[in-house]
Amino acid sequence: MARVREFDTEAAVEAAMNAFRVRGFEGTSVQDLIDATGVGRGSLYAAFGSKEGLYLAAVDRYRQNYALPLIDIFRSGAPVRELIRAVLVDLVDDIVNDGDRLACLIVSAATERVPHDRVVAERLRSTVDALEDALTEVISHAQASGEISSNRPAGDLARFFVMTAQGLRVMGAINPDRRFLMTTVEVAVACFD
C-alpha cells in the first residue's frame, strides 16, 4: 500500500524556491533542500522525482508568484508611463530592501541552467514571452490612443522593459544602491514618451 504524502507540497516548493534563490541550483544540495523544506529525502524524491524536478517546480512557483501578478498589473488599465515607472520603482525597492539578497530565479536560471537544460530554457522563454506579450498589448493600445508615441514598435518597447527589469536585478545584486538603480528607471521611463 502506497504511503500518503505527509507534507504540504506547496509549502515545500516555496521553501525550495527560496533556497534556490539564495544558492542557485548547483550551490543548493539535497541536504539544503531537506533543511529548507523540513521534508525528508525519500519524501522529496517521491514527490518530485529528483532535485531537478523540485527545481522545475520552484521555477514554476516563481512564475506564479512574480510573473503572473506582473501581467495582471500590466493589464490594470493604468497609464503606461505611470505603470512602467511604478513597476520599476517597486523592483528597485525590492532590491534595495532585500536583506537576504535573494536572486531573481529567472536571472539565475538563465545564467546557470539554460546553457545545458532545455526544459528550464523553455520554461523561462515561456515566462518572458508571456510578460512581453501582455506588455506589448498594453503599449499597442496606449500608442493607438495617442497616450505614448508610436515611433517604436510596441513589441520592441515591451522587450526593452523586460530586459531593463532583468538588468536592474543583475546590477542590483552588484550594487543595491537606490540612487544608482533609479537613474536607469528614469531613463527607461523616458523611452515611453
GROMACS .gro file of C-alpha atoms in nm:
model
  193
    1MET     CA    1   0.000   0.000   0.000
    2ALA     CA    2   0.141   0.338  -0.103
    3ARG     CA    3   0.218   0.584   0.172
    4VAL     CA    4   0.018   0.905   0.185
    5ARG     CA    5   0.226   1.217   0.134
    6GLU     CA    6   0.256   1.373   0.478
    7PHE     CA    7   0.374   1.724   0.397
    8ASP     CA    8   0.243   2.040   0.237
    9THR     CA    9   0.375   2.022  -0.119
   10GLU     CA   10   0.307   2.389  -0.187
   11ALA     CA   11   0.498   2.500   0.124
   12ALA     CA   12   0.786   2.269   0.031
   13VAL     CA   13   0.808   2.416  -0.320
   14GLU     CA   14   0.800   2.769  -0.178
   15ALA     CA   15   1.081   2.687   0.067
   16ALA     CA   16   1.285   2.517  -0.206
   17MET     CA   17   1.232   2.815  -0.436
   18ASN     CA   18   1.384   3.045  -0.174
   19ALA     CA   19   1.674   2.805  -0.115
   20PHE     CA   20   1.749   2.804  -0.489
   21ARG     CA   21   1.723   3.184  -0.495
   22VAL     CA   22   1.990   3.207  -0.223
   23ARG     CA   23   2.235   2.946  -0.353
   24GLY     CA   24   2.142   2.868  -0.712
   25PHE     CA   25   2.083   2.518  -0.844
   26GLU     CA   26   2.440   2.391  -0.820
   27GLY     CA   27   2.504   2.553  -0.482
   28THR     CA   28   2.192   2.401  -0.324
   29SER     CA   29   2.249   2.049  -0.203
   30VAL     CA   30   1.975   1.797  -0.140
   31GLN     CA   31   2.055   1.840   0.230
   32ASP     CA   32   1.996   2.216   0.193
   33LEU     CA   33   1.657   2.135   0.043
   34ILE     CA   34   1.576   1.894   0.326
   35ASP     CA   35   1.673   2.162   0.578
   36ALA     CA   36   1.476   2.434   0.398
   37THR     CA   37   1.160   2.231   0.346
   38GLY     CA   38   1.165   2.016   0.658
   39VAL     CA   39   1.082   1.721   0.434
   40GLY     CA   40   1.286   1.400   0.428
   41ARG     CA   41   1.492   1.293   0.129
   42GLY     CA   42   1.267   0.998   0.042
   43SER     CA   43   0.953   1.211   0.054
   44LEU     CA   44   1.111   1.483  -0.162
   45TYR     CA   45   1.218   1.225  -0.420
   46ALA     CA   46   0.877   1.056  -0.410
   47ALA     CA   47   0.701   1.388  -0.470
   48PHE     CA   48   0.936   1.548  -0.724
   49GLY     CA   49   1.145   1.264  -0.863
   50SER     CA   50   1.478   1.444  -0.828
   51LYS     CA   51   1.647   1.767  -0.733
   52GLU     CA   52   1.584   1.878  -1.092
   53GLY     CA   53   1.213   1.803  -1.056
   54LEU     CA   54   1.194   2.015  -0.743
   55TYR     CA   55   1.386   2.290  -0.921
   56LEU     CA   56   1.134   2.290  -1.207
   57ALA     CA   57   0.852   2.312  -0.954
   58ALA     CA   58   1.034   2.607  -0.794
   59VAL     CA   59   1.073   2.779  -1.133
   60ASP     CA   60   0.702   2.730  -1.195
   61ARG     CA   61   0.624   2.870  -0.849
   62TYR     CA   62   0.843   3.174  -0.918
   63ARG     CA   63   0.643   3.239  -1.234
   64GLN     CA   64   0.320   3.205  -1.040
   65ASN     CA   65   0.437   3.434  -0.759
   66TYR     CA   66   0.608   3.704  -0.963
   67ALA     CA   67   0.545   3.692  -1.339
   68LEU     CA   68   0.171   3.624  -1.345
   69PRO     CA   69   0.086   3.901  -1.095
   70LEU     CA   70   0.301   4.137  -1.302
   71ILE     CA   71   0.092   4.051  -1.609
   72ASP     CA   72  -0.218   4.143  -1.408
   73ILE     CA   73  -0.055   4.475  -1.317
   74PHE     CA   74   0.020   4.540  -1.683
   75ARG     CA   75  -0.346   4.486  -1.765
   76SER     CA   76  -0.473   4.707  -1.481
   77GLY     CA   77  -0.561   4.995  -1.713
   78ALA     CA   78  -0.314   5.241  -1.558
   79PRO     CA   79  -0.145   5.493  -1.789
   80VAL     CA   80   0.159   5.323  -1.943
   81ARG     CA   81   0.429   5.564  -1.826
   82GLU     CA   82   0.295   5.558  -1.471
   83LEU     CA   83   0.269   5.181  -1.487
   84ILE     CA   84   0.625   5.136  -1.615
   85ARG     CA   85   0.765   5.372  -1.353
   86ALA     CA   86   0.568   5.215  -1.067
   87VAL     CA   87   0.673   4.860  -1.158
   88LEU     CA   88   1.039   4.955  -1.193
   89VAL     CA   89   1.039   5.161  -0.870
   90ASP     CA   90   0.880   4.867  -0.686
   91LEU     CA   91   1.151   4.643  -0.829
   92VAL     CA   92   1.424   4.882  -0.711
   93ASP     CA   93   1.263   4.896  -0.366
   94ASP     CA   94   1.255   4.515  -0.352
   95ILE     CA   95   1.623   4.500  -0.446
   96VAL     CA   96   1.732   4.768  -0.200
   97ASN     CA   97   1.526   4.631   0.090
   98ASP     CA   98   1.615   4.265   0.036
   99GLY     CA   99   1.841   4.189   0.330
  100ASP     CA  100   1.864   3.825   0.224
  101ARG     CA  101   1.986   3.925  -0.124
  102LEU     CA  102   1.754   3.674  -0.292
  103ALA     CA  103   1.833   3.631  -0.659
  104CYS     CA  104   1.573   3.658  -0.930
  105LEU     CA  105   1.516   3.294  -1.020
  106ILE     CA  106   1.472   3.387  -1.387
  107VAL     CA  107   1.812   3.558  -1.398
  108SER     CA  108   1.993   3.289  -1.202
  109ALA     CA  109   1.832   3.007  -1.401
  110ALA     CA  110   1.916   3.185  -1.727
  111THR     CA  111   2.283   3.201  -1.642
  112GLU     CA  112   2.321   2.874  -1.455
  113ARG     CA  113   2.081   2.627  -1.617
  114VAL     CA  114   1.976   2.745  -1.963
  115PRO     CA  115   2.305   2.671  -2.140
  116HIS     CA  116   2.258   2.295  -2.081
  117ASP     CA  117   1.896   2.244  -1.970
  118ARG     CA  118   1.639   2.273  -2.249
  119VAL     CA  119   1.344   2.222  -2.015
  120VAL     CA  120   1.443   2.515  -1.795
  121ALA     CA  121   1.519   2.721  -2.106
  122GLU     CA  122   1.168   2.657  -2.240
  123ARG     CA  123   1.007   2.744  -1.907
  124LEU     CA  124   1.196   3.073  -1.890
  125ARG     CA  125   1.122   3.155  -2.253
  126SER     CA  126   0.753   3.093  -2.193
  127THR     CA  127   0.757   3.323  -1.889
  128VAL     CA  128   0.941   3.602  -2.068
  129ASP     CA  129   0.717   3.568  -2.374
  130ALA     CA  130   0.406   3.596  -2.156
  131LEU     CA  131   0.540   3.914  -1.995
  132GLU     CA  132   0.636   4.064  -2.330
  133ASP     CA  133   0.306   3.970  -2.494
  134ALA     CA  134   0.097   4.125  -2.216
  135LEU     CA  135   0.301   4.446  -2.216
  136THR     CA  136   0.304   4.464  -2.596
  137GLU     CA  137  -0.075   4.459  -2.592
  138VAL     CA  138  -0.091   4.738  -2.335
  139ILE     CA  139   0.166   4.951  -2.518
  140SER     CA  140  -0.014   4.898  -2.851
  141HIS     CA  141  -0.337   5.031  -2.700
  142ALA     CA  142  -0.153   5.328  -2.550
  143GLN     CA  143   0.004   5.404  -2.887
  144ALA     CA  144  -0.329   5.374  -3.068
  145SER     CA  145  -0.492   5.616  -2.824
  146GLY     CA  146  -0.206   5.865  -2.853
  147GLU     CA  147  -0.102   5.823  -2.489
  148ILE     CA  148   0.253   5.745  -2.599
  149SER     CA  149   0.445   5.785  -2.923
  150SER     CA  150   0.427   5.524  -3.197
  151ASN     CA  151   0.782   5.584  -3.318
  152ARG     CA  152   0.897   5.244  -3.184
  153PRO     CA  153   0.716   4.912  -3.225
  154ALA     CA  154   0.522   4.810  -2.914
  155GLY     CA  155   0.696   4.472  -2.904
  156ASP     CA  156   1.038   4.636  -2.903
  157LEU     CA  157   0.938   4.858  -2.612
  158ALA     CA  158   0.798   4.561  -2.421
  159ARG     CA  159   1.120   4.365  -2.475
  160PHE     CA  160   1.322   4.670  -2.366
  161PHE     CA  161   1.119   4.685  -2.044
  162VAL     CA  162   1.174   4.316  -1.965
  163MET     CA  163   1.547   4.348  -2.033
  164THR     CA  164   1.566   4.662  -1.821
  165ALA     CA  165   1.390   4.488  -1.530
  166GLN     CA  166   1.625   4.189  -1.552
  167GLY     CA  167   1.925   4.421  -1.584
  168LEU     CA  168   1.816   4.603  -1.270
  169ARG     CA  169   1.808   4.268  -1.090
  170VAL     CA  170   2.161   4.187  -1.202
  171MET     CA  171   2.307   4.529  -1.128
  172GLY     CA  172   2.113   4.548  -0.802
  173ALA     CA  173   2.286   4.230  -0.688
  174ILE     CA  174   2.618   4.402  -0.753
  175ASN     CA  175   2.524   4.743  -0.614
  176PRO     CA  176   2.190   4.765  -0.433
  177ASP     CA  177   2.209   5.145  -0.404
  178ARG     CA  178   1.872   5.309  -0.472
  179ARG     CA  179   2.016   5.622  -0.634
  180PHE     CA  180   2.234   5.413  -0.863
  181LEU     CA  181   1.939   5.199  -0.977
  182MET     CA  182   1.690   5.486  -1.007
  183THR     CA  183   1.895   5.655  -1.280
  184THR     CA  184   1.819   5.355  -1.501
  185VAL     CA  185   1.449   5.369  -1.407
  186GLU     CA  186   1.425   5.734  -1.512
  187VAL     CA  187   1.599   5.669  -1.844
  188ALA     CA  188   1.371   5.372  -1.910
  189VAL     CA  189   1.055   5.571  -1.833
  190ALA     CA  190   1.170   5.844  -2.072
  191CYS     CA  191   1.171   5.586  -2.352
  192PHE     CA  192   0.793   5.560  -2.318
  193ASP     CA  193   0.721   5.922  -2.423
   0.00000   0.00000   0.00000
